[in-house]
Each structure stands twice: as C-alpha cells, then as structure tokens.
Amino acid sequence: MTTRRMLRAVYRAMVAAGRMYVPVLPEEENESPPSDIPYWHPERLRPDIPFSESELALYSQLTTGE
C-alpha cells in the first residue's frame, strides 16, 4: 500500500466518522441568550454602527408581532 493510498483511506475514514457524529442536545423551552456575549463572537452587535432601515423594520415586526 502506497503512502498516498493509505492517507486517502485515513482521510475517508475520518470524514465518515465526522459525518456520523451529530450531537443532539436537549432544547430548553425557556432558554434565553447569554447576557454577556464575548467580544470575539461573530453575532455580537457593534455599538458604533446604527441599525439600517430594514433592520429597524424587522425589529419592529418582531416586537409588535405583526
């Protein structure tokens, strides 16, 4: 068995193992988002950038329930 074939087999085995692992976490009904999102989190809002018109409209729809 050549090195390339062995590495390809190991790669395919790792991909298959990764596809089989799907964590199923219990979902709590009253779960709230964390109050202190770390600075590196991709969904953190930047206070120096104001909301756009479409974002304000979406927020209005979410809060009023329309």
Short mmCIF file of C-alpha atoms in Angstrom, two decimals:
data_model
loop_
_atom_site.label_atom_id
_atom_site.label_comp_id
_atom_site.label_asym_id
_atom_site.label_seq_id
_atom_site.Cartn_x
_atom_site.Cartn_y
_atom_site.Cartn_z
CA MET A 1 0.00 0.00 0.00
CA THR A 2 1.47 3.32 -1.02
CA THR A 3 1.53 6.33 1.26
CA ARG A 4 -0.99 8.19 -0.88
CA ARG A 5 -3.50 5.32 -0.77
CA MET A 6 -3.05 4.97 2.98
CA LEU A 7 -3.59 8.70 3.56
CA ARG A 8 -6.65 8.66 1.31
CA ALA A 9 -8.11 5.75 3.29
CA VAL A 10 -7.43 7.52 6.60
CA TYR A 11 -8.99 10.72 5.25
CA ARG A 12 -12.14 8.89 4.10
CA ALA A 13 -12.42 7.12 7.44
CA MET A 14 -12.15 10.44 9.30
CA VAL A 15 -14.79 12.03 7.06
CA ALA A 16 -17.13 9.09 7.65
CA ALA A 17 -16.59 9.28 11.41
CA GLY A 18 -17.26 13.02 11.36
CA ARG A 19 -20.48 12.57 9.41
CA MET A 20 -21.75 10.00 11.89
CA TYR A 21 -21.21 12.28 14.89
CA VAL A 22 -24.21 14.56 15.17
CA PRO A 23 -24.73 15.83 18.70
CA VAL A 24 -28.37 16.07 19.72
CA LEU A 25 -28.69 18.44 22.62
CA PRO A 26 -31.88 18.80 24.62
CA GLU A 27 -33.63 22.05 23.86
CA GLU A 28 -34.93 24.01 26.79
CA GLU A 29 -38.13 25.97 26.26
CA ASN A 30 -37.22 29.00 28.34
CA GLU A 31 -33.64 29.30 27.21
CA SER A 32 -32.53 32.92 26.88
CA PRO A 33 -29.46 34.15 25.01
CA PRO A 34 -26.38 34.90 27.09
CA SER A 35 -26.37 38.38 28.56
CA ASP A 36 -22.66 38.92 28.06
CA ILE A 37 -21.54 37.95 24.56
CA PRO A 38 -17.74 37.86 24.26
CA TYR A 39 -16.06 40.47 22.06
CA TRP A 40 -14.89 37.84 19.56
CA HIS A 41 -18.35 36.35 18.97
CA PRO A 42 -19.48 36.75 15.32
CA GLU A 43 -23.05 37.73 16.26
CA ARG A 44 -22.08 40.50 18.64
CA LEU A 45 -23.61 43.87 17.77
CA ARG A 46 -21.30 46.80 17.22
CA PRO A 47 -22.47 49.84 19.15
CA ASP A 48 -20.75 52.25 16.75
CA ILE A 49 -22.83 51.16 13.72
CA PRO A 50 -26.50 52.24 13.71
CA PHE A 51 -29.24 49.89 12.53
CA SER A 52 -30.27 50.10 8.88
CA GLU A 53 -33.85 50.84 7.84
CA SER A 54 -34.52 47.18 7.03
CA GLU A 55 -33.12 46.06 10.39
CA LEU A 56 -35.32 48.58 12.22
CA ALA A 57 -38.36 47.36 10.26
CA LEU A 58 -37.59 43.74 11.12
CA TYR A 59 -37.12 44.64 14.79
CA SER A 60 -40.42 46.47 14.76
CA GLN A 61 -42.16 43.42 13.27
CA LEU A 62 -40.63 41.13 15.87
CA THR A 63 -41.51 43.28 18.84
CA THR A 64 -45.05 44.23 17.78
CA GLY A 65 -45.95 40.78 16.49
CA GLU A 66 -47.25 41.98 13.10
#
